DNA sequence: TAGTGTTGATCACTATGACTTATCATTAGC
DNA sequence: GCTAATGATAAGTCATAGTGATCAACACTA
């Protein structure tokens, strides 16, 4: 008994004959000749090694054997499965269904993504949106290339031959100060001189390799060497430490909560090269229509909210 | 997009290419040429109307498109389904698995069937035994011919061109009397004269068409016209009414509970033609090995417990 | 009981299409 | 640029699904 030679034709014939209780009826149903149905069933029985129909002969209807009944169940399930696959592919092709898994990182998750997702869902309400958050670009890229993500946000600048990249806009680095702290009153109404941060104990991220890489590099280029009194990946925790007076923090604007009365947001002078917010898909890979739609909506949303990157 | 042209070959190729991430690897895996795989995938993509693989060209691995991923899921499920179908058919063929649904009626269910089933399960422990009980032979036969039963007990004599019948033995009709009632002491130690039941108010079944048909006919042939004070399909209820003194009952021996101290079981003189206990399968239909095994075990069990039918 | 009509099986033939071999086009890596 | 590896493609071969004709088995009817 070997299922190797099994074919969907066999299963279709099995179902048709079982429904019509006759080979001739099944032949009409399938649009082929009776002889063909006869050979199909014979082939099926040869493949699986058991008879699936009793043929009483004459005008009496053919009946399923126990093995035929068992196989018929499975055959019907297979057909249902293929039908649902067809439905899913059709949804996927029209962008009106299926699944869209998005990679993201914290500041985007909190400030930007909710609006983009809600806009997207307004246009494609039956798409199941999934989110996966990582702190490091590399983790996001790994999952993207492994096929676990359809599209991912990245903190730029970022270059890779493996990715198709879209720049959504820039997210300037700003200085967070305790609202009633000493530094907050040092330059009222004006920009904060970046150089004055030299040797100040600050709040920042544990590993400068992460999202804050370009910030660290920018500071160093100005001759400012940051020192850290507290480090956390969590933007809320950083802002909380600023509010508590642990020290100032340089953060991407999107990562801050400017409505917090306990802090003051200041622009730096000279400014640091702003962080870029990018979307990435695997290089050359076919994108589902839903993915394209998401990218378009993200671009539109960001055009309204973020300063565009310089060419 | 039409799944009409879809074929298991297509799905097998999809799975193989996805696993090997190359057409050549899949070709080796499938034991066919690379060109064949290429055409398979092309045919699949034509059938469903979408590309399932991105081919970057050169030595880079092929990758699934979103549609390909979706279809791959379903393809794997289909293959798993077919594997389980193969397993089930193999179990069914060896009689060591699968399902056996038995039709039965009350007296058999209570007295005979439990022993037969337990013997059967001792030999084929992985077969799932299902029971369906009906009071009337016709209901059992209907379900049997509709394919809902594999085999059914019948109360004989029964004849039908649609059935393969096996006679297991006979179940004599006996008289149930209240233990301390008047009739119980009328003929101590001897058989009860059947003719004395004329005009006696008795306990019996509601519709003489049912299992009691042959009993009614037998009484009438002797000139005895039964009258009923109480009718029920339930053997226990009938016996209870006899115990309560409502009247005597003629029942098949297997339907009685002789250990009940409240009743006395008497043989009739002249005896009524005994009821036959039969097993039926659809005429000419292929029987699963498990069904055959059940029939053999039932025959063996009955040979030990019931008087054999006269030729 | 013979005749009739219906059914599935079988055979020889046809036609479709699956597969192979050979070759080309594309790309990565040197 | 050159090489090696991959997938696509074309032409030819061959397997096989399908057809039409016919046969055999059976139920039903007269």
XYZ file of C-alpha atoms (C1' of nucleotides) in Angstrom:
682
model
C 0.000 0.000 0.000
C 1.668 3.167 -1.129
C 0.196 6.621 -1.257
C 3.029 7.747 -3.527
C 0.969 7.339 -6.669
C -2.013 9.057 -5.132
C -3.404 12.031 -6.954
C -6.062 14.648 -6.404
C -7.867 13.216 -9.434
C -8.308 10.002 -7.489
C -9.799 11.813 -4.530
C -12.096 13.881 -6.717
C -13.324 10.713 -8.405
C -13.845 9.035 -5.047
C -15.951 11.935 -3.830
C -17.952 12.173 -7.044
C -18.733 8.456 -7.160
C -19.650 8.415 -3.480
C -21.999 11.333 -4.004
C -23.602 9.991 -7.163
C -23.503 6.353 -6.014
C -22.670 5.473 -9.593
C -19.677 5.653 -11.890
C -21.761 7.005 -14.728
C -23.197 9.796 -12.610
C -19.742 10.670 -11.372
C -18.459 10.699 -14.938
C -21.141 13.193 -15.902
C -20.368 15.228 -12.789
C -16.650 15.299 -13.569
C -17.159 15.903 -17.261
C -15.281 12.792 -18.349
C -16.266 9.388 -19.645
C -17.437 6.471 -17.530
C -14.425 4.473 -18.606
C -12.157 7.178 -17.218
C -13.916 7.101 -13.852
C -13.617 3.343 -13.799
C -9.885 3.588 -14.381
C -9.505 6.371 -11.816
C -11.105 4.286 -9.103
C -9.125 1.272 -10.166
C -5.943 3.309 -9.964
C -6.924 4.592 -6.541
C -7.609 1.088 -5.282
C -4.318 -0.113 -6.680
C -2.483 2.749 -5.017
C -3.927 2.173 -1.572
C -4.283 -1.582 -1.836
C -7.947 -1.857 -0.852
C -11.252 -1.642 -2.625
C -13.163 1.517 -1.872
C -16.432 0.608 -3.578
C -18.584 -2.488 -3.766
C -20.014 -2.789 -7.263
C -23.081 -4.974 -7.005
C -23.467 -4.990 -10.800
C -26.514 -4.066 -12.778
C -28.618 -1.053 -11.873
C -27.888 -1.263 -8.159
C -25.917 1.629 -6.720
C -22.287 1.212 -5.799
C -21.574 1.455 -2.087
C -18.549 2.433 -0.074
C -16.488 -0.173 1.699
C -15.339 0.633 5.245
C -11.964 1.620 3.809
C -13.721 3.783 1.238
C -15.703 5.545 3.926
C -12.547 6.240 5.899
C -10.718 7.558 2.872
C -13.705 9.605 1.775
C -13.643 11.476 5.058
C -10.039 12.392 4.508
C -10.607 13.229 0.864
C -13.378 15.649 1.783
C -11.145 17.239 4.387
C -8.389 17.663 1.819
C -10.769 19.350 -0.590
C -12.060 21.651 2.115
C -8.490 22.475 2.982
C -7.688 23.349 -0.603
C -10.806 25.479 -0.808
C -9.741 27.418 2.251
C -6.258 27.749 0.796
C -7.770 29.192 -2.353
C -9.774 31.620 -0.264
C -6.702 32.642 1.711
C -4.631 33.190 -1.400
C -7.386 35.241 -2.944
C -7.573 37.386 0.189
C -3.823 37.716 0.160
C -3.739 38.713 -3.489
C -6.362 41.398 -3.028
C -4.736 42.665 0.152
C -8.068 42.372 1.943
C -7.076 39.492 4.164
C -4.258 37.358 5.390
C -1.622 38.269 7.902
C 0.825 41.161 8.104
C 3.612 40.886 10.645
C 5.525 44.083 11.338
C 8.850 44.457 13.087
C 9.230 47.533 15.252
C 11.218 49.120 18.039
C 10.093 50.891 21.103
C 9.825 54.559 20.169
C 8.087 53.739 16.909
C 5.779 51.312 18.691
C 4.650 53.938 21.133
C 4.301 57.102 19.104
C 4.065 56.422 15.405
C 2.918 52.859 14.836
C -0.499 53.017 16.511
C -1.649 55.728 14.093
C -0.233 53.961 11.045
C -1.780 50.645 12.026
C -5.158 52.162 12.713
C -5.124 53.900 9.340
C -4.091 50.656 7.694
C -6.820 48.670 9.408
C -9.358 51.245 8.300
C -8.473 50.370 4.714
C -7.924 46.613 5.144
C -9.989 45.610 8.163
C -9.654 41.839 7.624
C -5.892 41.719 7.674
C -4.535 40.269 10.900
C -1.726 42.561 11.995
C 1.050 41.119 14.136
C 3.830 43.087 15.816
C 7.264 41.956 16.924
C 9.454 44.359 18.859
C 13.230 44.293 19.157
C 15.667 46.875 20.484
C 18.360 46.197 17.862
C 18.171 46.653 14.117
C 20.072 43.415 13.651
C 17.443 41.340 15.424
C 14.737 42.888 13.307
C 16.689 42.248 10.098
C 17.354 38.652 11.097
C 13.669 37.941 11.611
C 12.800 39.756 8.411
C 15.218 37.693 6.341
C 14.078 34.519 8.081
C 10.602 35.208 6.764
C 9.069 35.806 10.164
C 8.343 39.438 9.376
C 6.724 40.901 6.296
C 8.194 44.351 6.886
C 10.140 46.013 9.677
C 10.948 49.476 10.947
C 14.644 50.233 11.314
C 16.545 53.022 13.017
C 18.695 54.560 10.312
C 20.954 55.386 8.748
C 21.073 51.763 7.709
C 22.516 50.117 4.628
C 22.263 46.546 3.469
C 22.399 44.744 0.168
C 19.874 42.264 1.509
C 17.142 44.824 2.056
C 14.816 47.084 0.142
C 14.787 50.229 2.268
C 12.297 53.066 2.410
C 13.110 56.204 4.371
C 10.050 57.559 6.099
C 11.595 60.645 7.649
C 13.916 61.802 10.386
C 13.531 61.921 14.092
C 15.787 64.627 15.594
C 17.734 64.071 18.784
C 16.553 66.364 21.552
C 17.738 67.043 25.044
C 15.514 66.083 27.955
C 15.998 68.089 31.141
C 14.373 67.998 34.539
C 11.715 70.762 34.445
C 12.891 72.576 37.538
C 16.514 71.536 37.349
C 19.523 73.763 37.093
C 20.249 73.072 33.402
C 16.660 73.816 32.395
C 17.117 77.461 33.365
C 20.607 77.868 31.975
C 19.558 79.032 28.500
C 15.904 80.085 28.723
C 14.112 80.308 25.409
C 17.178 79.287 23.463
C 18.856 76.177 22.141
C 21.068 74.202 24.443
C 24.802 74.336 23.571
C 25.741 70.743 22.922
C 29.294 71.302 24.092
C 28.102 72.023 27.618
C 27.162 68.366 27.974
C 30.815 67.365 28.189
C 31.477 65.517 31.428
C 27.851 65.868 32.534
C 26.424 62.696 34.090
C 23.623 61.635 31.776
C 20.871 59.059 31.246
C 21.209 56.789 28.216
C 21.153 53.372 26.681
C 23.302 50.509 27.985
C 24.968 49.671 24.693
C 25.841 52.515 22.330
C 25.837 49.983 19.492
C 22.044 50.047 19.533
C 19.710 52.740 18.313
C 21.859 55.408 19.913
C 24.912 54.622 17.816
C 24.657 57.701 15.606
C 24.036 59.906 18.609
C 27.170 58.716 20.352
C 29.173 59.209 17.199
C 27.768 62.716 16.735
C 28.666 63.742 20.242
C 32.158 62.361 19.912
C 32.637 64.256 16.646
C 31.917 67.466 18.574
C 34.423 66.486 21.217
C 31.733 65.716 23.779
C 32.342 62.541 25.729
C 29.110 61.384 27.392
C 29.196 59.889 30.855
C 26.277 57.919 32.171
C 24.716 57.864 35.597
C 21.915 55.532 34.499
C 21.345 53.265 31.501
C 18.163 51.566 30.303
C 16.680 50.394 27.027
C 13.286 51.593 28.185
C 12.444 55.107 27.010
C 9.921 55.586 29.790
C 12.507 54.615 32.392
C 15.009 57.057 30.924
C 12.493 59.869 30.963
C 11.560 58.971 34.511
C 15.181 59.274 35.572
C 15.442 62.671 33.921
C 12.317 63.755 35.792
C 13.837 62.471 39.021
C 16.929 64.576 38.443
C 19.410 61.810 37.769
C 20.620 63.683 34.734
C 19.754 64.907 31.244
C 19.135 62.535 28.355
C 19.545 62.819 24.612
C 16.713 60.963 22.960
C 15.017 60.808 19.578
C 12.015 63.111 19.711
C 9.635 60.231 19.001
C 10.929 58.397 22.039
C 9.963 61.210 24.373
C 6.684 62.121 25.975
C 6.689 65.960 25.639
C 3.432 66.252 27.604
C 5.233 65.201 30.775
C 5.215 68.350 33.016
C 8.221 67.058 34.900
C 10.578 67.471 31.946
C 11.638 70.062 29.418
C 12.534 69.259 25.820
C 15.342 71.344 24.317
C 16.822 71.502 20.856
C 20.578 71.061 20.680
C 22.988 73.515 19.109
C 24.769 72.380 17.069
C 22.235 69.649 16.328
C 23.200 66.001 16.052
C 22.648 64.147 12.819
C 19.024 63.041 13.247
C 18.014 59.432 13.350
C 16.261 58.139 10.250
C 13.105 56.060 10.456
C 13.105 53.442 7.753
C 11.022 50.548 6.573
C 12.725 47.436 5.232
C 11.599 44.410 3.259
C 13.789 41.576 1.996
C 15.692 42.630 -1.127
C 13.964 41.594 -4.317
C 11.331 39.602 -2.472
C 7.750 39.689 -3.655
C 5.650 41.766 -1.315
C 2.071 40.946 -0.521
C -0.326 43.744 -1.532
C -1.083 44.258 2.144
C 2.601 44.926 2.777
C 2.739 47.468 -0.044
C -0.389 49.127 1.276
C 1.145 49.336 4.742
C 4.296 50.945 3.390
C 2.305 53.508 1.438
C 0.206 54.383 4.469
C 3.292 54.655 6.660
C 4.883 57.041 4.150
C 1.772 59.199 4.031
C 1.466 59.313 7.802
C 5.111 60.240 8.246
C 5.035 62.901 5.566
C 2.528 64.647 7.798
C 4.393 64.170 11.041
C 8.140 64.004 10.486
C 10.696 66.230 8.869
C 11.780 64.684 5.593
C 15.285 63.379 5.331
C 17.690 65.530 3.388
C 18.756 64.046 0.069
C -7.045 31.658 -10.232
C -8.367 28.138 -10.410
C -7.412 25.229 -8.226
C -8.958 22.825 -10.738
C -5.613 22.014 -12.319
C -3.927 21.587 -8.975
C -2.228 18.310 -8.311
C -0.485 16.607 -5.429
C 2.687 16.698 -7.523
C 2.548 20.475 -7.332
C 2.251 20.443 -3.568
C 5.025 17.903 -3.170
C 7.283 20.057 -5.338
C 6.373 23.157 -3.340
C 7.290 21.449 -0.098
C 10.516 20.008 -1.464
C 11.713 23.320 -2.910
C 10.792 25.171 0.273
C 12.762 22.677 2.324
C 15.797 22.596 0.082
C 15.614 26.307 -0.803
C 16.678 25.302 -4.302
C 15.106 23.701 -7.333
C 18.079 21.444 -7.857
C 18.010 20.163 -4.307
C 14.288 19.545 -4.578
C 14.828 17.700 -7.850
C 17.321 15.389 -6.174
C 14.955 14.951 -3.247
C 12.051 14.074 -5.527
C 14.133 11.895 -7.785
C 13.394 13.881 -10.929
C 15.281 16.396 -13.016
C 15.690 20.080 -12.223
C 13.774 20.970 -15.358
C 10.819 18.940 -14.129
C 10.783 20.799 -10.822
C 10.963 24.076 -12.661
C 7.935 23.100 -14.722
C 6.065 21.815 -11.694
C 6.455 25.098 -9.875
C 5.584 27.006 -12.999
C 2.457 24.913 -13.401
C 1.553 25.495 -9.770
C 2.009 29.224 -10.125
C -0.072 29.247 -13.276
C -2.804 27.263 -11.554
C -3.085 29.555 -8.552
C -2.193 32.762 -10.333
C 0.590 33.927 -8.017
C 4.285 33.333 -7.700
C 5.220 31.135 -4.769
C 8.987 31.567 -4.950
C 11.332 34.474 -5.514
C 14.253 33.287 -7.631
C 17.082 35.732 -7.057
C 19.143 34.020 -9.761
C 22.629 32.641 -9.425
C 23.711 30.692 -6.376
C 21.388 32.532 -4.010
C 18.643 30.418 -2.442
C 15.068 30.742 -3.618
C 12.686 32.162 -1.040
C 8.973 31.854 -0.468
C 6.650 34.710 -1.326
C 3.882 35.497 1.178
C 1.484 33.521 -1.023
C 3.958 30.650 -1.117
C 4.218 30.620 2.650
C 0.444 30.511 2.979
C 0.098 27.722 0.461
C 2.980 25.802 2.001
C 1.138 25.662 5.298
C -1.861 24.144 3.611
C 0.251 21.800 1.528
C 1.937 20.447 4.645
C -1.447 19.963 6.279
C -2.689 18.074 3.243
C 0.307 15.767 3.345
C -0.137 15.164 7.058
C -3.768 14.383 6.381
C -2.879 11.862 3.732
C -0.340 10.285 6.034
C -2.950 9.867 8.723
C -5.342 8.473 6.123
C -2.724 5.932 5.163
C -2.264 5.019 8.801
C -5.987 4.663 9.298
C -6.407 2.484 6.238
C -3.545 0.309 7.343
C -5.138 -0.088 10.771
C -8.431 -0.843 9.142
C -6.928 -3.434 6.835
C -5.206 -5.246 9.655
C -8.285 -5.103 11.872
C -6.179 -3.608 14.643
C -7.694 -0.163 14.512
C -10.428 1.962 13.125
C -14.039 2.057 14.157
C -16.664 -0.662 14.482
C -20.260 0.466 14.919
C -22.696 -2.215 16.014
C -26.480 -2.074 15.907
C -28.251 -3.775 18.764
C -31.521 -4.048 20.626
C -32.238 -4.014 24.258
C -32.101 -7.614 25.388
C -28.941 -8.259 23.420
C -27.399 -5.042 24.725
C -27.938 -6.060 28.306
C -27.139 -9.728 28.424
C -25.096 -10.871 25.470
C -23.326 -7.917 23.950
C -21.137 -6.872 26.885
C -19.406 -10.243 26.904
C -18.965 -10.318 23.138
C -17.587 -6.788 23.057
C -15.192 -7.408 25.908
C -13.895 -10.520 24.183
C -13.554 -8.590 20.954
C -11.691 -5.744 22.609
C -9.340 -8.237 24.206
C -8.310 -9.264 20.685
C -8.456 -5.850 19.009
C -7.906 -3.292 21.753
C -7.400 -0.326 19.449
C -10.693 -0.606 17.624
C -13.191 2.042 18.701
C -16.471 0.228 19.248
C -19.676 2.205 18.846
C -23.172 0.967 19.686
C -26.528 2.107 18.340
C -29.673 0.689 19.867
C -33.095 0.487 18.245
C -36.219 -1.394 19.275
C -37.239 -2.352 15.724
C -35.375 -4.519 13.255
C -36.351 -2.143 10.477
C -34.608 0.805 12.099
C -31.455 -1.263 12.530
C -31.581 -2.447 8.931
C -32.123 1.095 7.679
C -29.056 2.355 9.483
C -27.051 -0.635 8.365
C -27.904 -0.098 4.713
C -27.303 3.635 5.074
C -23.756 2.787 6.058
C -24.064 4.066 9.604
C -23.567 0.604 11.051
C -20.944 -1.973 10.216
C -22.977 -4.866 11.551
C -26.225 -5.207 13.480
C -28.012 -7.709 15.651
C -31.507 -8.599 14.510
C -34.381 -10.432 16.160
C -35.199 -13.305 13.832
C -36.549 -15.006 11.989
C -35.652 -12.341 9.474
C -35.242 -12.558 5.752
C -33.960 -9.965 3.351
C -32.267 -9.986 -0.010
C -30.354 -6.907 1.030
C -28.575 -8.579 3.916
C -25.976 -11.185 4.657
C -27.384 -12.925 7.727
C -25.697 -15.047 10.331
C -27.791 -16.949 12.856
C -26.118 -16.954 16.236
C -28.631 -19.073 18.093
C -32.125 -19.039 19.515
C -33.587 -17.312 22.503
C -36.675 -19.180 23.734
C -39.784 -17.367 24.879
C -40.459 -17.914 28.554
C -43.266 -16.945 30.868
C -42.572 -14.480 33.643
C -44.846 -14.760 36.674
C -45.049 -12.893 39.946
C -43.109 -15.046 42.436
C -45.886 -15.286 44.990
C -48.802 -14.856 42.585
C -51.640 -17.230 41.945
C -50.384 -18.436 38.549
C -46.942 -19.185 39.899
C -48.349 -21.938 42.046
C -50.810 -23.325 39.513
C -48.435 -25.886 38.011
C -45.581 -26.347 40.452
C -42.475 -27.920 39.004
C -44.047 -28.297 35.608
C -44.330 -26.382 32.378
C -47.050 -23.804 32.077
C -49.845 -24.692 29.644
C -49.816 -21.981 27.072
C -53.535 -22.269 26.436
C -54.296 -21.084 29.963
C -53.045 -17.630 29.009
C -56.124 -17.000 26.912
C -57.944 -13.915 28.124
C -55.400 -13.350 30.872
C -54.389 -9.686 31.269
C -50.695 -9.586 30.440
C -47.651 -7.331 30.234
C -46.160 -6.858 26.781
C -44.836 -4.581 24.102
C -46.852 -1.681 22.695
C -46.636 -2.714 19.065
C -46.722 -6.421 18.214
C -44.976 -5.571 14.964
C -41.749 -5.209 16.851
C -39.544 -7.860 18.336
C -42.558 -9.695 19.716
C -44.084 -10.310 16.286
C -43.300 -14.018 16.200
C -44.543 -14.444 19.745
C -47.895 -12.878 18.948
C -48.214 -15.015 15.850
C -47.346 -18.150 17.807
C -49.958 -17.450 20.458
C -52.589 -16.742 17.848
C -51.769 -19.999 16.081
C -52.566 -21.817 19.325
C -55.828 -19.964 19.608
C -54.579 -17.779 22.442
C -55.515 -14.130 22.123
C -53.325 -12.025 24.401
C -54.812 -9.059 26.238
C -52.594 -6.440 27.730
C -52.864 -4.603 30.997
C -49.540 -2.836 30.499
C -47.269 -2.257 27.532
C -43.701 -1.018 27.429
C -40.666 -1.398 25.204
C -38.479 -1.570 28.253
C -37.728 -5.081 29.420
C -36.941 -3.906 32.917
C -40.251 -2.098 33.118
C -42.108 -5.166 31.931
C -40.394 -7.329 34.491
C -41.134 -4.760 37.151
C -44.822 -4.868 36.277
C -44.812 -8.645 36.508
C -43.174 -8.402 39.922
C -45.814 -5.896 40.967
C -48.549 -8.307 40.009
C -49.932 -6.457 37.018
C -49.868 -9.684 35.047
C -47.626 -12.321 33.483
C -45.346 -11.581 30.543
C -43.965 -13.667 27.712
C -40.422 -12.563 27.031
C -37.323 -13.859 25.307
C -35.125 -15.494 27.919
C -32.270 -13.086 27.239
C -34.575 -10.173 27.990
C -35.296 -11.418 31.488
C -33.357 -11.100 34.688
C -33.790 -14.580 36.223
C -31.959 -13.556 39.373
C -34.881 -11.322 40.346
C -36.422 -13.015 43.452
C -39.738 -11.283 42.766
C -40.417 -13.282 39.637
C -40.572 -16.895 38.464
C -39.491 -17.981 34.982
C -41.553 -20.808 33.473
C -41.204 -22.762 30.271
C -44.322 -22.831 28.084
C -46.062 -25.965 26.877
C -46.445 -26.105 23.993
C -43.438 -23.843 23.432
C -43.575 -20.894 21.085
C -41.278 -20.782 18.126
C -38.150 -19.260 19.716
C -36.755 -15.956 18.620
C -33.564 -16.155 16.606
C -30.604 -13.913 17.320
C -28.957 -12.909 14.090
C -26.177 -10.737 12.865
C -26.597 -8.848 9.612
C -24.261 -7.017 7.258
C -25.178 -5.396 3.955
C -25.539 -8.028 1.215
C -22.400 -8.455 -0.819
C -20.681 -5.538 0.894
C -17.020 -5.750 1.753
C -16.556 -6.230 5.453
C -13.688 -4.720 7.375
C -11.507 -7.358 9.054
C -12.649 -5.979 12.390
C -16.255 -6.690 11.429
C -15.412 -10.243 10.453
C -13.554 -10.706 13.697
C -16.538 -9.428 15.641
C -18.881 -11.837 13.876
C -16.590 -14.779 14.585
C -16.315 -13.874 18.237
C -20.068 -13.412 18.529
C -20.618 -16.867 17.009
C -18.163 -18.445 19.409
C -19.676 -16.724 22.414
C -23.198 -17.735 21.425
C -22.257 -21.327 20.716
C -21.367 -21.510 24.379
C -24.439 -19.768 25.701
C -27.404 -20.285 23.433
C -29.229 -23.292 22.054
C -28.354 -23.620 18.391
C -31.075 -23.017 15.895
C -32.554 -26.107 14.328
C -31.660 -26.559 10.668
C -37.555 -18.183 -18.539
C -36.073 -15.221 -22.005
C -35.647 -10.500 -23.134
C -34.364 -5.767 -22.092
C -32.046 -2.065 -20.039
C -28.678 -0.484 -16.983
C -24.350 -0.713 -14.927
C -19.210 -1.247 -14.435
C -14.959 -3.495 -16.623
C -11.924 -3.946 -20.289
C -9.415 -3.173 -24.578
C -7.178 -0.643 -28.224
C -6.320 3.730 -29.602
C -5.561 8.798 -29.141
C -3.999 12.864 -27.139
C -2.438 15.257 -23.481
C 1.176 16.563 -20.783
C 4.968 15.145 -17.683
C 9.667 14.225 -17.948
C 14.421 14.239 -19.867
C 18.388 16.137 -22.138
C 20.632 19.979 -23.804
C 21.220 24.632 -23.746
C 20.718 29.456 -22.385
C 20.470 33.519 -19.157
C 21.476 35.344 -14.820
C 24.009 36.172 -10.790
C 27.741 35.698 -6.991
C 32.359 35.294 -6.051
C 37.024 35.365 -7.473
C 36.118 39.607 -16.997
C 35.975 34.658 -15.792
C 34.051 30.709 -13.488
C 30.667 28.140 -11.136
C 26.144 27.538 -9.874
C 21.335 28.229 -10.443
C 16.734 28.474 -12.711
C 14.335 28.944 -17.368
C 13.409 27.227 -21.723
C 12.989 24.335 -25.956
C 12.492 20.075 -28.395
C 11.778 15.430 -28.265
C 10.346 11.183 -25.810
C 7.382 8.643 -23.375
C 4.017 7.624 -19.856
C -0.582 7.789 -19.004
C -5.178 9.858 -18.636
C -8.915 9.822 -21.482
C -12.122 8.083 -25.340
C -15.172 4.965 -27.834
C -16.579 0.437 -28.531
C -17.641 -3.615 -26.574
C -18.361 -7.171 -23.050
C -20.234 -9.268 -18.794
C -23.216 -9.111 -14.786
C -27.342 -8.132 -12.807
C -32.383 -6.427 -11.964
C -36.555 -6.065 -13.785
C -40.384 -7.261 -16.889
C -43.308 -9.898 -19.563
